[in-house]
Coordinates of C-alpha atoms and ligand atoms in Angstrom, one line a residue:
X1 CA 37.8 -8.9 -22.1
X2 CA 37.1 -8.2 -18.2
X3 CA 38.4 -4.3 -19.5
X4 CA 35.6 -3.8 -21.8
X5 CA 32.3 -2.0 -20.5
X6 CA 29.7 -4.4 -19.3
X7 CA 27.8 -3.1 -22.3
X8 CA 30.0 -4.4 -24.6
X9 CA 31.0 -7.7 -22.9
X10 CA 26.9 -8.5 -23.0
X11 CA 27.1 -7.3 -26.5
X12 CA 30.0 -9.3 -27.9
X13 CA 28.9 -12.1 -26.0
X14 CA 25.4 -11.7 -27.4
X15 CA 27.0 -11.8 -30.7
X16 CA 29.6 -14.5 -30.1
X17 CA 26.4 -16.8 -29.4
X18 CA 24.3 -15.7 -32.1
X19 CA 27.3 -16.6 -34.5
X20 CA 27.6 -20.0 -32.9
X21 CA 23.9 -20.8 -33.8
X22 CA 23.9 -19.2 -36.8
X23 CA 26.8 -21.4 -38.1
X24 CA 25.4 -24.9 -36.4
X25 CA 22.1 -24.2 -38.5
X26 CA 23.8 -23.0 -41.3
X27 CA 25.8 -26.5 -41.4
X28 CA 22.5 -28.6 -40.2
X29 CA 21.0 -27.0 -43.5
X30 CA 23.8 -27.7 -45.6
X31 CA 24.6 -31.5 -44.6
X32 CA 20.3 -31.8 -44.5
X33 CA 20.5 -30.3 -47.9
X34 CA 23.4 -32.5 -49.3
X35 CA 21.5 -35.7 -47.9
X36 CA 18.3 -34.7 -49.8
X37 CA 20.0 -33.9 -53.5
X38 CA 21.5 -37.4 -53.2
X39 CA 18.6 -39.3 -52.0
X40 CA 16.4 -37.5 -54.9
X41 CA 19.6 -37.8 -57.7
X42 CA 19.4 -41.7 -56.2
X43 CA 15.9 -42.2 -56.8
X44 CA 16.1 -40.6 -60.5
X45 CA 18.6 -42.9 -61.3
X46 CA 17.3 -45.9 -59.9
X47 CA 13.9 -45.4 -61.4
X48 CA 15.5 -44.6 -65.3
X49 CA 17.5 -47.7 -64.9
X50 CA 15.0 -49.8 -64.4
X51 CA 12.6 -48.4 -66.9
X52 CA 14.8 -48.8 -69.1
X53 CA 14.5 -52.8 -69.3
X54 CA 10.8 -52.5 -70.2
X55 CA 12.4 -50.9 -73.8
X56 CA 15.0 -53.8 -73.9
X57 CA 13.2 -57.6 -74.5
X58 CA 15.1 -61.2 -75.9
X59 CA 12.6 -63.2 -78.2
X60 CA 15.4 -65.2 -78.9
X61 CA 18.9 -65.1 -78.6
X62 CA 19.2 -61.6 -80.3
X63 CA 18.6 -58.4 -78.3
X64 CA 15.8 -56.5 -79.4
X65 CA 16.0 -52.3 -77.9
X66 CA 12.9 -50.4 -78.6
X67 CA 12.9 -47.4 -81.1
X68 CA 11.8 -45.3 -78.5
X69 CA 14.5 -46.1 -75.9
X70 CA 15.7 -43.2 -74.6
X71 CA 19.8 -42.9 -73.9
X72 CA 19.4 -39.5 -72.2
X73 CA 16.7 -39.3 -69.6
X74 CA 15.8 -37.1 -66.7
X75 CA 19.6 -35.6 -66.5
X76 CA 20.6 -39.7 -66.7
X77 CA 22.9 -41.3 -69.1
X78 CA 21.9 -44.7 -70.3
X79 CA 24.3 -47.7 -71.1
X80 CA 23.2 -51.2 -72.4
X81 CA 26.4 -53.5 -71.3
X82 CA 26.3 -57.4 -72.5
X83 CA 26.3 -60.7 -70.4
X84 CA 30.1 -60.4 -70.1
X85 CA 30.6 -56.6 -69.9
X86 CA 31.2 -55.3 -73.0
X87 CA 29.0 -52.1 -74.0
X88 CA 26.6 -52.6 -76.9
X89 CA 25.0 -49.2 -76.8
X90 CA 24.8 -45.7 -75.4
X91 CA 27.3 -43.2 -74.9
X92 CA 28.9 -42.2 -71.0
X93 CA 29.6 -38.6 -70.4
X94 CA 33.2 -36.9 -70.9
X95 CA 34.9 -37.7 -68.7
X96 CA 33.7 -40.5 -67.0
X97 CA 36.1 -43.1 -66.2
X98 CA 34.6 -45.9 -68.4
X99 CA 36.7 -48.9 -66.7
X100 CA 34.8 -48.7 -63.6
X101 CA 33.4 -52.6 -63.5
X102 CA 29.7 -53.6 -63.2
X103 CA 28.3 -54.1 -60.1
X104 CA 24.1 -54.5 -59.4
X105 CA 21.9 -53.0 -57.8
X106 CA 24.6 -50.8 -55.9
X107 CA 24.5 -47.2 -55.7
X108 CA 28.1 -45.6 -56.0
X109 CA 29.7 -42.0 -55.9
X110 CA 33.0 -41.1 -58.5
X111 CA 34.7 -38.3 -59.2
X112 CA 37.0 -36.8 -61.6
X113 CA 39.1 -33.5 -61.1
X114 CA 35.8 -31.7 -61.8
X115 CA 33.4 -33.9 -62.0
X116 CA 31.3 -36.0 -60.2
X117 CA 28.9 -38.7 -60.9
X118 CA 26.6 -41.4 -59.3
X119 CA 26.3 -44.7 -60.9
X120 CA 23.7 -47.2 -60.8
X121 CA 23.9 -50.6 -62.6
X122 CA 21.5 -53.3 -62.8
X123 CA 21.7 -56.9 -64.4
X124 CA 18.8 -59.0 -65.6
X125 CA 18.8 -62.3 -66.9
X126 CA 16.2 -63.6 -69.5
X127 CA 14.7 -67.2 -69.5
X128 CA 16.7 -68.3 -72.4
X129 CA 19.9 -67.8 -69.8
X130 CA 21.5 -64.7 -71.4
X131 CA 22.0 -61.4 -69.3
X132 CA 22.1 -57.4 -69.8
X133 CA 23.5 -54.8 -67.8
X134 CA 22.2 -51.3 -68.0
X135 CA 24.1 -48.3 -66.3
X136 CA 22.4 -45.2 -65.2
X137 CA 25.4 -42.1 -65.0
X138 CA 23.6 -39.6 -63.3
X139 CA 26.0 -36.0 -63.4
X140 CA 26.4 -34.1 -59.7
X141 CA 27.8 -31.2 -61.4
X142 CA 24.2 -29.3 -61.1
X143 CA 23.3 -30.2 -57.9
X144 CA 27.0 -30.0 -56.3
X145 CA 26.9 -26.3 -57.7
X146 CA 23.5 -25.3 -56.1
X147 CA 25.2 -26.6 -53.1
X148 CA 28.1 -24.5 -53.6
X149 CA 26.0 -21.3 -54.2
X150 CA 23.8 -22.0 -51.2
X151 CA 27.1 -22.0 -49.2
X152 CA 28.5 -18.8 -51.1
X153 CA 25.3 -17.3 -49.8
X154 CA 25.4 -18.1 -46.4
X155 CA 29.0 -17.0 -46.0
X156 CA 28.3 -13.7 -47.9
X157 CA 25.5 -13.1 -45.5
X158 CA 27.0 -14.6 -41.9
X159 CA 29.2 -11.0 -41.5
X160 CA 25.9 -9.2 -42.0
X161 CA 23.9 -11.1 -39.7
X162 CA 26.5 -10.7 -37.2
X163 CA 27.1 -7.0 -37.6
X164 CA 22.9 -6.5 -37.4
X165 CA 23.3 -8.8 -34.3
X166 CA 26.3 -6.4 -32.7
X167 CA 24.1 -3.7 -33.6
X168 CA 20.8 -4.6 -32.2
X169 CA 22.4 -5.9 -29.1
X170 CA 24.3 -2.9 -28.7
X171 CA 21.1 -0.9 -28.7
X172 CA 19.1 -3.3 -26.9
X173 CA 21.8 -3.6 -23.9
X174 CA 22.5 0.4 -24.0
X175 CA 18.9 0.8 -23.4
X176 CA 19.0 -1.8 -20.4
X177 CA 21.7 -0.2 -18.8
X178 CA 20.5 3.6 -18.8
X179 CA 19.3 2.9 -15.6
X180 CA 23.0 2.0 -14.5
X181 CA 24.2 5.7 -16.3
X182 CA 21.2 7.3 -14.0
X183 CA 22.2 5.9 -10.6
X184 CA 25.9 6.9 -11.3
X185 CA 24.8 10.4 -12.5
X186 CA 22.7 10.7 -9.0
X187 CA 25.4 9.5 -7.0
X188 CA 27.7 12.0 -8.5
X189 CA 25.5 14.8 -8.2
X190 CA 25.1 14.1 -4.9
X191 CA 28.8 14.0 -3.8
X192 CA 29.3 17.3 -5.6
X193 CA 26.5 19.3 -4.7
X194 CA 26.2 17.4 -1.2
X195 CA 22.9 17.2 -1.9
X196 CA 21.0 14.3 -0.4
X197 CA 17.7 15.4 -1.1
X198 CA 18.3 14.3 -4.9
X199 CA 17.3 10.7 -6.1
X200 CA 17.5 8.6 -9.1
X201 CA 13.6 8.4 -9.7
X202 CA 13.6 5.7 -12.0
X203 CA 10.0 5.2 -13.8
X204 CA 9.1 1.7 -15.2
X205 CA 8.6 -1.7 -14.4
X206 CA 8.7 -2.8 -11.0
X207 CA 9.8 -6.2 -12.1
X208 CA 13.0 -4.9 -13.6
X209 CA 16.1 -5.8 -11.3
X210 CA 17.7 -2.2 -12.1
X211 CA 14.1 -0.4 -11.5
X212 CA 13.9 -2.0 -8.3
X213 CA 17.8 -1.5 -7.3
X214 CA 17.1 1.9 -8.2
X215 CA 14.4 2.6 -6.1
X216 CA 16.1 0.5 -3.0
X217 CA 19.3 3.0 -3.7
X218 CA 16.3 5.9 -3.3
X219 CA 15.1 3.9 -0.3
X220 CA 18.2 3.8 1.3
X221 CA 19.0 7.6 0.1
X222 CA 15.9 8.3 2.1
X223 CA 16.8 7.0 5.7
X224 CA 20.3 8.5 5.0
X225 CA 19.0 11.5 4.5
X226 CA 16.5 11.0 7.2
X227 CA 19.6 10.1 9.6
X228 CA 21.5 13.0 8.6
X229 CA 18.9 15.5 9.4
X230 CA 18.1 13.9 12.6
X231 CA 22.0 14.3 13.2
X232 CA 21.6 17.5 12.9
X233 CA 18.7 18.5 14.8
X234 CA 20.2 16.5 17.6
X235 CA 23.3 18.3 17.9
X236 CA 21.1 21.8 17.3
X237 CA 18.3 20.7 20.2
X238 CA 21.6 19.4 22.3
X239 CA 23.1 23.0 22.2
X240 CA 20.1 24.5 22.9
X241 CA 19.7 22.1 25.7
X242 CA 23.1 23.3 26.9
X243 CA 22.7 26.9 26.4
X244 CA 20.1 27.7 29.0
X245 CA 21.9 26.2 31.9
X246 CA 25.2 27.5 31.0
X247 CA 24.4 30.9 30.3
X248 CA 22.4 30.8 33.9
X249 CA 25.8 29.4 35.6
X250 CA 27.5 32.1 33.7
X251 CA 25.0 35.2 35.0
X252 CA 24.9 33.6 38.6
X253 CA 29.1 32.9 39.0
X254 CA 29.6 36.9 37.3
X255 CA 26.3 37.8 39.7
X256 CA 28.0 36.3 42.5
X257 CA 31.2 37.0 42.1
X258 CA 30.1 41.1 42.6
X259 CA 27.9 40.3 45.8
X260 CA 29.9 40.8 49.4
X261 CA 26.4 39.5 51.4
X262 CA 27.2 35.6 52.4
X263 CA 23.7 35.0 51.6
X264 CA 23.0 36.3 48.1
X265 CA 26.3 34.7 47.2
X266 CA 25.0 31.2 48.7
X267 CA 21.8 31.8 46.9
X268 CA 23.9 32.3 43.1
X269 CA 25.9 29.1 44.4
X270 CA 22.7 26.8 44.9
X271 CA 21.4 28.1 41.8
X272 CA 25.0 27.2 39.7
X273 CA 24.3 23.8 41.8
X274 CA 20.9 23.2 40.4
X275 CA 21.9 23.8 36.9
X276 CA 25.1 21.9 37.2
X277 CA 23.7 19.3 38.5
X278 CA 20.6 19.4 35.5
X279 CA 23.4 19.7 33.5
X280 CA 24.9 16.5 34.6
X281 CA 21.7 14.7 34.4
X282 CA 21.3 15.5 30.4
X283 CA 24.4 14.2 29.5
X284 CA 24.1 11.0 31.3
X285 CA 20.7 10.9 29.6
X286 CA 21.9 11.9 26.7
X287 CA 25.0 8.9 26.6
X288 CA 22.0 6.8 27.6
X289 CA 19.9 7.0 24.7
X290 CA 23.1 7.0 22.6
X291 CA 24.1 3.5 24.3
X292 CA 20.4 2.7 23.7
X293 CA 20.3 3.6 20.1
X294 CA 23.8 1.3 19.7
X295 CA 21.9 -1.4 21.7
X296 CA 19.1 -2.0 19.8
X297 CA 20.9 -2.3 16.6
X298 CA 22.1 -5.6 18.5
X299 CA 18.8 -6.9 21.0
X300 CA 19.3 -9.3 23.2
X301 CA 16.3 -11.7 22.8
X302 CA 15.6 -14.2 25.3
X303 CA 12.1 -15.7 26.4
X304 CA 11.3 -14.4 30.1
X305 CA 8.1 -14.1 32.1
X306 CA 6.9 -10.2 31.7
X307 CA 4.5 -10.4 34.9
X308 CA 8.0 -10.9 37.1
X309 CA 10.0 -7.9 34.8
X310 CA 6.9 -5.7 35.7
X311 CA 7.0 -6.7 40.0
X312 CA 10.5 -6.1 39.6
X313 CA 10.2 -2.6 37.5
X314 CA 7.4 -1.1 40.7
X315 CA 9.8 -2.7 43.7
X316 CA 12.5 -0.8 42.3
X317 CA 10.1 2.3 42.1
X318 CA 8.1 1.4 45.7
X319 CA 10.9 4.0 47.5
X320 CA 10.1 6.8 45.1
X321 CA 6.2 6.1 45.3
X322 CA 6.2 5.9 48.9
X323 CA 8.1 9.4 49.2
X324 CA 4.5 10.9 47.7
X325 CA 2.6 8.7 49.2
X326 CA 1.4 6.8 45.9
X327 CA 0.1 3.4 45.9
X328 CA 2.0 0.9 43.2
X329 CA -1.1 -1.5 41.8
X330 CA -0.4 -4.2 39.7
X331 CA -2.8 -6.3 37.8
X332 CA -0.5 -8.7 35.8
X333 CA -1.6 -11.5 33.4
X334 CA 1.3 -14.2 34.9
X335 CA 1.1 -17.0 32.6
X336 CA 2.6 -14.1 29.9
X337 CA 6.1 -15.2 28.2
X338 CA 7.6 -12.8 25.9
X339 CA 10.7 -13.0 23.7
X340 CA 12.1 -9.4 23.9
X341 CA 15.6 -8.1 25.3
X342 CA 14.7 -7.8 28.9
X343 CA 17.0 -5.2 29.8
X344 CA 15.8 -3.0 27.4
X345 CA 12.1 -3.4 28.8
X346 CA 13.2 -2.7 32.0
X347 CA 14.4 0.8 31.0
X348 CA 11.3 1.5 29.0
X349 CA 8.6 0.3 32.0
X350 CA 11.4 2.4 34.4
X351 CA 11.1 5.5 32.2
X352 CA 6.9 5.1 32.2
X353 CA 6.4 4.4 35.8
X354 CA 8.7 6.7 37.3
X355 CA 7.3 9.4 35.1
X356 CA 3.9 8.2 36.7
X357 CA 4.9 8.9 39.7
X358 CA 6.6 12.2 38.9
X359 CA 3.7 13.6 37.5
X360 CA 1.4 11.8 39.8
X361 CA -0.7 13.0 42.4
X362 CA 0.5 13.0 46.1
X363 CA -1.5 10.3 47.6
X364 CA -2.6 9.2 44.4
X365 CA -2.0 5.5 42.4
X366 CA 0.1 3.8 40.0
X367 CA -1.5 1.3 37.9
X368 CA 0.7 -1.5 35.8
X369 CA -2.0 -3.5 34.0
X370 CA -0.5 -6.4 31.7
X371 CA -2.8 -8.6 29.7
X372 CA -2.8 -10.1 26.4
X373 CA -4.1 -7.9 23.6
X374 CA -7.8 -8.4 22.8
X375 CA -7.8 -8.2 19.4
X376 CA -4.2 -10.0 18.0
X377 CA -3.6 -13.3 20.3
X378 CA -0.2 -12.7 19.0
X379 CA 0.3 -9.5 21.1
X380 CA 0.4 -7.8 24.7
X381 CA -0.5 -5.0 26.1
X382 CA 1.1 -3.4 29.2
X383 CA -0.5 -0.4 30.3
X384 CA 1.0 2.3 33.0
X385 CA -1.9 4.9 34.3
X386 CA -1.9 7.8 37.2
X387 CA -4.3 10.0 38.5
X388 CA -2.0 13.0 38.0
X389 CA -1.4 16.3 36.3
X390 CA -2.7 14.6 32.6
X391 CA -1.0 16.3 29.7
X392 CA -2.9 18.8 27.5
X393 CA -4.2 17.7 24.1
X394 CA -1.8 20.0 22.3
X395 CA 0.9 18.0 23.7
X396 CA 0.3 14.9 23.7
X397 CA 1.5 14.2 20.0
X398 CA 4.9 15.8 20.9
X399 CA 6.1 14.4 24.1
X400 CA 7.4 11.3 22.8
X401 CA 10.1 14.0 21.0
X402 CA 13.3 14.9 21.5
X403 CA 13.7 17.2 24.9
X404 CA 10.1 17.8 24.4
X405 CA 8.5 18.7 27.9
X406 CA 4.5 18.9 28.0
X407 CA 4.6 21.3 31.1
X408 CA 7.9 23.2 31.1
X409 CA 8.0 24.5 34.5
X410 CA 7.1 21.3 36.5
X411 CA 9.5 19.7 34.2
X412 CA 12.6 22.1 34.2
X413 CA 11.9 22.3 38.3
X414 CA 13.4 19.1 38.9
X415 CA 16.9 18.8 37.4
X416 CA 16.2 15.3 37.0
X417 CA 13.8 15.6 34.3
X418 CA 15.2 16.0 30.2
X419 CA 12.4 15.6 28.2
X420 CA 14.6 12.5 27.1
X421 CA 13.0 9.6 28.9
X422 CA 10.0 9.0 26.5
X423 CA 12.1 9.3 23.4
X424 CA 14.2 6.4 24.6
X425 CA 11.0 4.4 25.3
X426 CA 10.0 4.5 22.5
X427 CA 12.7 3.6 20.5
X428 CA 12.9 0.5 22.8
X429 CA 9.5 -0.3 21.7
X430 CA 9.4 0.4 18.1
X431 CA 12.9 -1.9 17.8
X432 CA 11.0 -4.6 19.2
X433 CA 8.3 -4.2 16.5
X434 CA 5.6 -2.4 19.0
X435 CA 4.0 0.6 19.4
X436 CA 3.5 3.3 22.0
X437 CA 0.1 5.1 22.4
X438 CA -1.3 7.5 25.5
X439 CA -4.7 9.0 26.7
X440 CA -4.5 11.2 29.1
X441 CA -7.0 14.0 30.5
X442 CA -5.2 16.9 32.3
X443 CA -6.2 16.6 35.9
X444 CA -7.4 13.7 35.6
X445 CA -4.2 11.5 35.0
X446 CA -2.6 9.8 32.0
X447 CA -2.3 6.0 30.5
X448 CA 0.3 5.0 28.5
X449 CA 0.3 1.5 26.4
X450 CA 2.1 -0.5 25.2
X451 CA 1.8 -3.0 22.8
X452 CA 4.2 -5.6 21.9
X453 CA 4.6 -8.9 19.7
X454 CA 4.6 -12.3 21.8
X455 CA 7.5 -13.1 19.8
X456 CA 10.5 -11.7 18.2
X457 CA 9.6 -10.3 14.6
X458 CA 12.1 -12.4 12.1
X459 CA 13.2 -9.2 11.0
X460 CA 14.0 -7.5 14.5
X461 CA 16.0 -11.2 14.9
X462 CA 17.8 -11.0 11.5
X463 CA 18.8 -7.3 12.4
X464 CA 20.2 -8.6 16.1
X465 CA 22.3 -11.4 14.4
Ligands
ADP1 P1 11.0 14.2 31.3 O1 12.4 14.0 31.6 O2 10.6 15.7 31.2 O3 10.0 13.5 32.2 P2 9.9 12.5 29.3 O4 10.4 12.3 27.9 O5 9.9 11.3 30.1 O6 10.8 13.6 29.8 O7 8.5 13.1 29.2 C1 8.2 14.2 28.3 C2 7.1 15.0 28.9 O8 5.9 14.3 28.9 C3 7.3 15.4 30.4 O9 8.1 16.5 30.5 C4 5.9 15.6 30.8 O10 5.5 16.9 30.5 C5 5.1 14.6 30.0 N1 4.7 13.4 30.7 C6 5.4 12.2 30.7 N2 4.7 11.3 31.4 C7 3.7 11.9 32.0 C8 2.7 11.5 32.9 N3 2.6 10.3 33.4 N4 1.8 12.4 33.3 C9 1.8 13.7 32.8 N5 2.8 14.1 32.0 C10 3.7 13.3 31.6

């Protein structure tokens, strides 16, 4: 059975139970049908019997039958038995086992080899103390043959039944499952033409299990696709990355190597250095935000005062702000508890003050303002502005992308800098179910905010688990 296509299992099984019912009201009917002929051949025979005394009367002690008694009446034979049994008139029909003694006002069932009769007798005495029987044969041949026939009928017409019921089902479920025969053809298509662009793009009802399967299999299709291509644009923005400071190491070492002045050959060294050493900075930024990609698939959530993370985000920074003279302000909302992975908002604040202070003005400020969000009571919002260099309004949509650097030659200067930092804050955010938004003004300086839910989002929980 378990080798057969679901198709046809549904289908057979369809069938099988059709059958079943078919035959348990088939047998209702016939037993229901059976009951009915007997109780109506009953009454007949009951109600003939006893008409027939009102033809039959004793004015004295002679019987006295009517003219107009009828021996044969409504399919009922009519015997007239004396006191003591013996017949005086009427005639049983062939076949009817005569000797079958008198009983009253009993209904009883015999049969021959093909025959079969009910019998009903009744015995009444008259006041002058003598008695009559009358028997009432009625014949079940009729009846027990329309029975017969009905049966015949049913039996001739079961196989049809069940071969229209194979046959609609088999449509009916063939139809169902086209759905299934469209997802396989997709998935095929897609491992031989390697091809994830295609999908199933199943129409219908959106209450249908394989309508909705289908479009969670597009769905899923989707971010596959959507991870692939990012793959790939990684590992193409990662070369290009690469490119630039290798091929400079490459010109400056062959540069070098032809120079005999001390000097210029110094000056192609420090230049290797710089590059090595921005080099050596993107891959460790680069393993970074792959170790943070792999650690938010797994938070860590934990309850934690965010007023404390953010005084111990600007003490780590206080050296670096002091070195241009920037002042660190904090306006924190204390009484704020979050549920987030802590760790993970370190690195994000990190990433959004130190950039502050980067492209912050010498002698400028740093402001960390936390409060809870005006709008949603459910919500924070931790803010980060400078008085600095501001990013241009051109850039400000891109700079939360990939190696993305809003003013390339401030950026590249400093070997420290990768264009990588905001990515990775913002993936820290979104996988705590926030968002990331900034304003900035060029010259003027920049805000960033973010804006986070008080507690973990059941999904972002599920998803750590
Ligand atoms: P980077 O390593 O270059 O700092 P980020 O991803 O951290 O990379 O930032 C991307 C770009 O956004 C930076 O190169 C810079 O041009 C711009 N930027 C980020 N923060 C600020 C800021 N506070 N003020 C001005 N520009 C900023």
């Amino acid at each position: 059975m378990s080798r057969l296509s679901i198709k046809k299992r549904v289908t057979t099984f369809y069938a099988a139970v059709m059958l079943l019912f078919m035959i348990i009201v088939m047998s209702v009917f016939l037993v229901t049908l059976d009951l009915q002929i007997t109780h109506v051949s009953q009454n007949a025979l009951e109600k003939s019997v006893k008409n027939a005394f009102d033809y039959i009367a004793m004015p004295g002690d002679w019987l006295e039958i009517s003219n107009d008694f009828d021996f044969y009446v409504n399919d009922v034979s009519l015997l007239v038995y004396g006191q003591e049994g013996t017949k005086m008139m009427g005639h049983a029909p062939q076949g009817f086992p005569e000797e079958i003694a008198l009983q009253s006002d009993t209904h009883r069932e015999y049969s021959s080899e093909n025959e079969n009769w009910q019998v009903y007798d009744l015995y009444t005495e008259y006041p002058n103390g003598t008695g009559v029987w009358v028997r009432g044969i009625y014949s079940l041949s009729n009846s027990k043959q329309t029975l017969r026939n009905v049966l015949v009928l049913m039996l001739l017409t079961l196989p049809l039944l069940v071969a229209i019921t194979l046959a609609v089902g088999y449509v009916v479920t063939k139809r169902a499952f086209a759905p299934v025969r469209k997802i396989q053809q997709t998935a095929e298509y897609i491992m031989r033409k390697k091809d994830l662009s295609s999908r199933i793009g199943l129409e219908g009802n959106a209450n249908d299990e394989l309508y909705s399967l289908a479009s969670t299999y597009d769905k899923l299709l989707e971010k596959i696709e959507d991870a692939f291509e990012n793959e790939k644009q990684f590992t193409s923005d990662v070369s290009h990355e690469l490119r630039t400071p290798v091929s400079v190491i490459i010109s400056q070492a062959e540069y070098g190597l032809t120079q005999d002045d001390p000097v210029t050959m110094r000056e192609s060294l420090d230049s290797i250095l710089r590059q090595s050493e921005h080099m050596s900075r993107l891959i460790t930024q680069l393993l970074e935000l792959s170790r943070t990609g792999n650690a938010l698939r797994s938070l860590n959530y934990e309850k934690f005062n965010l007023a404390e993370l953010c005084e111990m985000v600007t003490d780590e920074l206080q050296e670096q702000a002091d070195s241009k003279g920037i002042q660190l302000i904090s306006k924190l909302d204390r009484s704020i508890e979050i549920e987030a992975d802590q760790t993970q908002l370190m690195r994000a604040l990190i990433n959004l003050v130190s950039n502050s202070i980067s492209y912050g003005r010498d002698n400028g400020f740093v402001m960390v303002d936390l409060h809870r969000d005006g709008k949603n009571n459910d919500r924070i919002n931790i803010s980060v502005s400078d008085d600095g260099i501001g990013i241009a309004p051109e850039h400000l949509d891109k700079i939360f992308n990939r190696f993305y650097q809003a003013d390339q030659a401030r950026s590249k200067a400093k070997s420290s800098n990768t264009g990588l930092g905001l990515t990775m804050v913002k993936q820290i955010v979104e996988a705590h179910g926030g968002s990331i938004s900034v304003q900035s003004t060029t010259g003027v300086g920049s805000t960033f905010t973010i804006v986070l839910p008080l507690t973990a989002e059941p999904e972002a929980k599920f998803s750590s688990i």
